[in-house]
């Protein structure tokens, strides 16, 4: 089949689809991944076709400092992002597209494209979004509200998503020549038809809720593709070989509102803990440029977690879904420093599994605590993660479990069942 994957957001929202797409292509399908231009090289390196989607979230509002940390800021940025994304969704499906695979972010717009072109679609989600009594919505902070409260909050969360998509939906349906319909109406129609959704995470971390409707399946993780001969940069290899495993600190695509303070905090915490460290620069711009040290190395360009994480003692990270999964896969403890969105949810899941210290939200470190107290808290957490045997034991047990799963192949088999022409 000619399969079109659509994904939008940060690196962690896109990279897993390169692994899924490569597996589908290895089975004989023609796979194109539609996403932002900034990921074109990533997509093509996996051997997939590339198609451009507008609205790179990093450029949605250049005047806004850093990553939004309040719910109001997050909603404002999300609405602007969706409006821009909607302008491109009408163009992504070529006439020969036979199946649409829609990510969590692109599904509310992709449903209209599938309807207009009369082609089948299947969800390919990295987060659980269906209401359930088992846990609260992933964007609600990770704390359970009880069975009834969780379900009610889940339904409310979907209504918020519908409101965010109202303007983009009107414009998209008009452009596609479809009759008017609200996002809520279309969602209810989709749900009533038991629209299939494959979830690319492990039941080790999120067991499939017993109250989910039929058609919602959990496949296991879809690991990002990287070349079989990929290697870490020579300077990084030399540093790793020169001493005991370091602690990695990096926040991926998250841009800190107070980047200078966060950078100083990371460096001082490593030095206070007396451990070797890696600063993964990312969008937060972590660096030791102002205070060079033989025991701390700045890694200025992204490196595959699959190659790096097995070589470190622990990882301090923002708890994006992909980074959380990569730490578990490597069998290393995490120190969660969640910023926003679904990150507190994954932080809580790692801690509940016994593979992470309690979360230290970035706002606690950069706004609530004094600089000295923040350094002390982070240093204590990274020392705990790097030296506590029980954390290591549980992380290694998780890694052994994940090694038995093959999420991409499970997804391929599910597609064969759900779309018989595959």
XYZ file of C-alpha atoms in Angstrom:
422
model
C 0.000 0.000 0.000
C 0.897 3.625 -0.374
C 0.851 4.758 3.251
C 1.046 8.365 4.423
C 2.130 8.986 8.009
C 1.466 12.458 9.399
C 3.173 13.820 12.517
C 3.692 17.294 13.934
C 5.435 18.777 16.938
C 8.901 18.437 18.416
C 11.593 15.846 17.664
C 10.044 13.434 20.148
C 6.670 13.790 18.400
C 8.183 12.847 15.036
C 11.220 10.566 15.478
C 9.308 7.401 16.532
C 7.477 7.451 13.200
C 10.779 7.031 11.355
C 11.159 3.644 13.055
C 7.548 2.685 12.433
C 7.735 3.854 8.825
C 10.979 1.961 8.186
C 9.380 -1.254 9.496
C 6.322 -0.805 7.273
C 8.538 -0.096 4.296
C 10.648 -3.181 5.007
C 7.416 -5.186 4.743
C 6.915 -3.916 1.191
C 4.795 -0.801 1.627
C 5.574 2.610 0.194
C 5.731 4.996 3.147
C 5.828 8.788 3.186
C 6.080 10.826 6.376
C 4.552 14.291 6.291
C 6.045 16.552 8.922
C 7.972 19.799 9.377
C 10.802 20.799 7.057
C 13.251 20.754 9.973
C 12.906 16.959 10.085
C 13.315 16.312 6.365
C 16.845 14.926 6.738
C 15.737 12.686 9.622
C 12.901 11.257 7.530
C 14.977 10.698 4.418
C 17.780 9.055 6.421
C 15.230 6.395 7.388
C 14.569 5.743 3.700
C 11.089 7.260 3.775
C 9.466 9.707 1.431
C 9.114 13.209 2.839
C 6.264 15.665 2.490
C 6.221 19.093 4.101
C 3.780 20.218 6.790
C 3.801 23.859 7.935
C 3.751 25.166 11.479
C 7.001 24.096 13.071
C 6.103 24.679 16.737
C 9.464 26.323 17.403
C 8.490 29.149 15.064
C 4.822 29.495 15.985
C 5.408 32.552 18.131
C 9.016 33.760 17.921
C 8.287 36.676 20.252
C 7.389 34.396 23.162
C 10.378 33.641 25.424
C 11.115 29.992 25.941
C 8.656 27.144 26.247
C 5.192 28.002 27.622
C 4.910 26.829 31.232
C 1.418 28.090 32.158
C -1.744 26.447 30.855
C -2.942 29.705 29.302
C 0.328 30.183 27.402
C 0.298 26.556 26.304
C -3.271 26.867 24.977
C -2.489 30.081 23.130
C 0.556 28.572 21.450
C -1.357 25.379 20.655
C -4.197 27.270 18.962
C -1.776 29.247 16.785
C 0.069 26.049 15.890
C -3.168 24.269 14.914
C -4.306 27.162 12.715
C -1.058 26.986 10.747
C -1.089 23.187 10.622
C -4.623 23.174 9.247
C -3.530 25.171 6.202
C -1.215 22.343 5.144
C -3.247 19.240 5.936
C -5.410 19.613 2.826
C -2.330 19.247 0.637
C -0.512 16.317 2.231
C -2.442 13.378 0.769
C -1.503 12.577 -2.830
C -4.123 11.075 -5.167
C -2.572 7.620 -4.795
C -2.586 7.624 -0.970
C -4.305 4.433 0.178
C -4.013 4.695 3.967
C -3.566 7.625 6.352
C -1.789 7.039 9.669
C -2.520 9.989 11.948
C -0.578 11.023 15.030
C -2.121 12.409 18.199
C -1.497 15.925 16.913
C -2.623 15.487 13.310
C -5.669 13.228 13.818
C -8.263 15.959 14.558
C -7.382 17.539 11.197
C -6.584 14.329 9.331
C -10.097 12.942 9.887
C -11.466 15.582 7.518
C -8.836 14.812 4.869
C -9.687 11.098 5.036
C -13.393 11.911 4.743
C -12.910 14.187 1.753
C -10.676 11.732 -0.142
C -12.664 8.670 0.961
C -9.586 6.779 2.140
C -9.179 4.723 5.324
C -7.336 6.170 8.306
C -5.896 4.717 11.511
C -4.558 6.484 14.588
C -0.895 6.088 15.458
C -0.628 7.781 18.856
C 2.306 8.283 21.204
C 0.070 9.295 24.125
C -3.129 7.821 25.549
C -5.938 10.308 24.921
C -9.175 8.317 25.376
C -10.954 9.027 28.683
C -10.496 6.335 31.314
C -10.949 5.828 35.008
C -7.437 4.375 35.244
C -5.632 7.723 35.081
C -6.212 11.410 34.527
C -5.578 13.038 31.115
C -1.892 13.099 30.265
C -1.844 16.913 30.193
C -3.376 17.269 33.661
C -0.188 16.815 35.663
C -0.021 13.068 36.252
C -2.030 12.938 39.506
C -5.047 10.616 39.662
C -8.424 12.190 40.432
C -10.113 8.884 41.228
C -11.984 6.736 38.741
C -14.956 9.069 38.226
C -12.807 12.196 38.285
C -10.323 10.767 35.789
C -13.070 9.945 33.288
C -14.720 13.337 33.721
C -11.400 15.123 33.278
C -10.682 13.010 30.212
C -13.962 14.012 28.584
C -13.340 17.657 29.440
C -9.846 17.442 27.951
C -11.292 16.259 24.634
C -13.753 19.144 24.624
C -10.837 21.539 25.084
C -9.071 19.942 22.123
C -12.256 20.345 20.075
C -12.443 24.051 20.939
C -8.811 24.542 19.935
C -9.563 22.997 16.539
C -12.792 24.899 15.832
C -11.345 27.568 13.542
C -8.981 25.253 11.713
C -11.779 22.714 11.207
C -14.096 25.285 9.618
C -11.405 26.444 7.214
C -10.251 22.931 6.345
C -13.719 21.529 5.670
C -14.554 24.531 3.493
C -11.369 24.054 1.481
C -12.027 20.319 1.109
C -15.607 20.900 -0.046
C -17.126 19.139 2.954
C -20.378 20.165 4.662
C -19.986 22.087 7.919
C -19.396 19.992 11.035
C -17.957 20.894 14.413
C -14.866 19.124 15.771
C -17.010 17.546 18.486
C -19.475 16.160 15.956
C -16.701 14.594 13.895
C -15.002 13.171 16.986
C -18.225 11.556 18.194
C -18.768 10.069 14.742
C -15.237 8.654 14.791
C -15.655 7.224 18.268
C -19.015 5.632 17.448
C -17.379 3.812 14.537
C -14.675 2.411 16.897
C -12.011 4.131 14.811
C -8.817 2.101 15.346
C -5.911 3.659 17.224
C -2.511 2.037 17.717
C -0.555 3.396 20.679
C 3.231 3.369 20.379
C 4.163 2.885 24.022
C 4.619 -0.104 26.301
C 2.041 -1.577 28.650
C 4.905 -1.792 31.118
C 4.488 1.946 31.620
C 0.815 2.382 30.670
C -1.247 -0.832 30.877
C -4.220 -0.775 28.512
C -7.169 0.502 30.578
C -9.928 -2.075 31.031
C -12.590 0.550 30.280
C -11.248 1.567 26.870
C -13.550 0.877 23.937
C -12.704 -1.734 21.279
C -10.236 -0.535 18.661
C -7.755 1.081 21.060
C -4.605 -1.073 21.092
C -1.178 -0.725 22.722
C 1.614 -2.104 20.529
C 4.830 -1.295 22.371
C 7.323 1.455 21.515
C 8.256 2.520 18.007
C 11.949 3.263 18.352
C 13.426 6.074 16.221
C 15.391 4.864 13.226
C 19.137 5.362 13.126
C 21.670 3.964 10.698
C 23.168 0.603 11.740
C 26.661 2.082 11.432
C 25.849 5.279 13.378
C 28.469 6.269 15.937
C 28.839 8.844 18.666
C 31.084 11.844 17.897
C 34.801 11.147 18.560
C 35.056 13.780 21.305
C 32.123 12.187 23.122
C 33.593 8.693 22.728
C 36.895 9.910 24.144
C 35.160 11.486 27.144
C 33.143 8.353 27.882
C 36.286 6.207 27.721
C 38.260 8.517 30.012
C 36.435 7.740 33.264
C 33.380 6.256 34.977
C 29.960 6.633 33.322
C 28.767 10.246 33.588
C 25.328 11.618 34.344
C 23.575 13.025 31.287
C 21.594 16.269 31.570
C 19.468 17.416 28.650
C 16.006 18.786 27.993
C 15.616 18.088 24.274
C 13.399 20.535 22.444
C 12.426 22.391 25.617
C 13.616 25.988 25.664
C 13.891 27.349 29.189
C 12.393 30.721 30.032
C 15.460 31.370 32.203
C 18.054 29.436 30.204
C 21.035 31.053 31.929
C 19.825 30.047 35.391
C 19.001 26.503 34.259
C 22.435 26.146 32.687
C 24.174 27.347 35.836
C 22.023 25.027 37.913
C 22.981 21.995 35.820
C 26.713 22.720 35.984
C 26.708 23.507 39.705
C 24.662 20.394 40.535
C 27.119 18.152 38.710
C 30.045 19.731 40.523
C 28.341 19.572 43.907
C 27.586 15.887 43.356
C 31.196 15.290 42.339
C 30.214 13.304 39.264
C 31.244 13.452 35.647
C 28.572 14.923 33.442
C 27.318 15.444 29.907
C 25.374 18.558 28.978
C 23.170 17.843 25.954
C 22.725 21.382 24.670
C 19.308 21.053 22.996
C 17.031 24.075 22.782
C 17.919 25.040 26.357
C 21.469 25.725 25.179
C 23.226 23.889 28.024
C 26.976 24.484 27.909
C 30.130 24.799 29.993
C 31.478 27.543 27.735
C 31.694 30.021 30.627
C 33.211 27.530 33.055
C 35.093 24.780 31.223
C 35.851 21.568 33.089
C 37.558 18.270 32.329
C 34.733 16.439 34.129
C 31.825 17.984 32.204
C 31.465 17.788 28.428
C 29.078 19.834 26.313
C 27.416 17.843 23.516
C 26.331 20.571 21.088
C 24.521 18.445 18.490
C 21.808 15.808 18.972
C 22.994 12.211 19.343
C 20.830 9.055 19.298
C 19.665 8.128 22.783
C 19.962 4.479 21.767
C 23.730 4.925 21.466
C 24.341 7.324 24.352
C 22.090 6.274 27.210
C 23.539 2.764 27.697
C 26.869 4.502 28.382
C 25.719 6.825 31.192
C 24.958 6.258 34.878
C 21.667 8.177 34.893
C 19.797 10.782 32.874
C 18.317 14.075 33.985
C 15.661 14.950 31.391
C 12.334 16.650 30.724
C 10.374 13.375 30.540
C 9.097 13.639 27.016
C 7.530 10.335 25.988
C 10.468 9.398 23.757
C 13.236 10.327 26.186
C 11.486 8.527 29.041
C 11.232 5.407 26.883
C 14.878 5.656 25.805
C 16.061 5.809 29.425
C 14.048 2.686 30.278
C 15.326 0.906 27.179
C 18.893 1.610 28.283
C 18.195 0.392 31.830
C 19.268 3.641 33.483
C 17.514 5.620 36.240
C 15.983 8.993 35.444
C 15.768 12.313 37.245
C 12.572 13.851 35.817
C 12.529 17.619 35.310
C 9.189 18.063 33.516
C 8.386 21.342 31.789
C 4.855 21.106 30.390
C 2.160 19.136 28.522
C 2.403 15.344 28.999
C 5.802 15.403 30.711
C 4.522 15.313 34.337
C 2.466 12.245 33.363
C 5.509 10.330 32.096
C 7.564 11.519 35.087
C 4.987 10.042 37.446
C 4.928 6.796 35.458
C 8.699 6.405 35.690
C 8.648 7.086 39.422
C 5.762 4.631 39.978
C 7.775 2.008 38.125
C 10.652 2.595 40.538
C 13.016 3.676 37.762
C 13.171 7.392 38.604
C 13.497 9.798 41.475
C 10.485 12.003 42.313
C 9.950 14.734 39.740
C 11.601 18.138 40.097
C 9.492 20.422 37.868
C 11.537 23.006 36.028
C 9.495 25.827 37.567
C 10.384 24.547 41.038
C 14.072 24.644 40.177
C 14.087 27.994 38.379
C 11.335 29.959 40.151
C 10.263 28.478 43.501
C 13.578 27.530 45.081
C 16.523 29.811 45.665
C 19.492 29.076 43.364
C 21.440 27.400 46.177
C 18.479 25.256 47.252
C 17.786 24.287 43.641
C 21.397 23.183 43.184
C 21.223 21.144 46.378
C 17.943 19.462 45.332
C 19.138 18.599 41.840
C 22.548 17.409 43.046
C 20.896 15.136 45.617
C 18.528 13.726 42.998
C 21.212 12.964 40.441
C 23.380 11.370 43.129
C 20.426 9.234 44.187
C 19.745 8.193 40.595
C 23.366 7.326 39.884
C 24.090 5.418 43.094
C 20.862 3.840 44.440
C 20.897 0.088 43.643
C 17.103 -0.305 43.678
C 16.617 2.365 41.017
C 19.193 0.700 38.800
C 17.702 -2.753 39.402
C 14.199 -1.647 38.425
C 15.423 0.275 35.394
C 17.373 -2.768 34.214
C 14.314 -4.989 34.735
C 12.312 -2.572 32.580
C 14.980 -2.742 29.883
C 14.803 -6.538 29.833
C 11.029 -6.374 29.456
C 11.185 -3.822 26.635
C 13.704 -6.019 24.816
C 10.972 -8.655 24.470
C 8.623 -6.210 22.703
C 8.628 -5.257 19.026
C 6.156 -2.411 18.780
C 6.721 -1.678 15.099
C 6.101 -5.280 14.064
C 3.045 -5.464 16.315
C 1.759 -2.303 14.621
C 2.450 -3.826 11.182
C 0.465 -6.929 12.112
C -2.377 -4.778 13.418
C -2.465 -2.781 10.182
C -2.676 -6.045 8.235
C -5.725 -6.934 10.309
C -7.347 -3.499 10.265
C -6.645 -2.639 6.616
C -6.834 -5.994 4.784
C -5.163 -4.641 1.644
C -1.925 -4.359 3.651
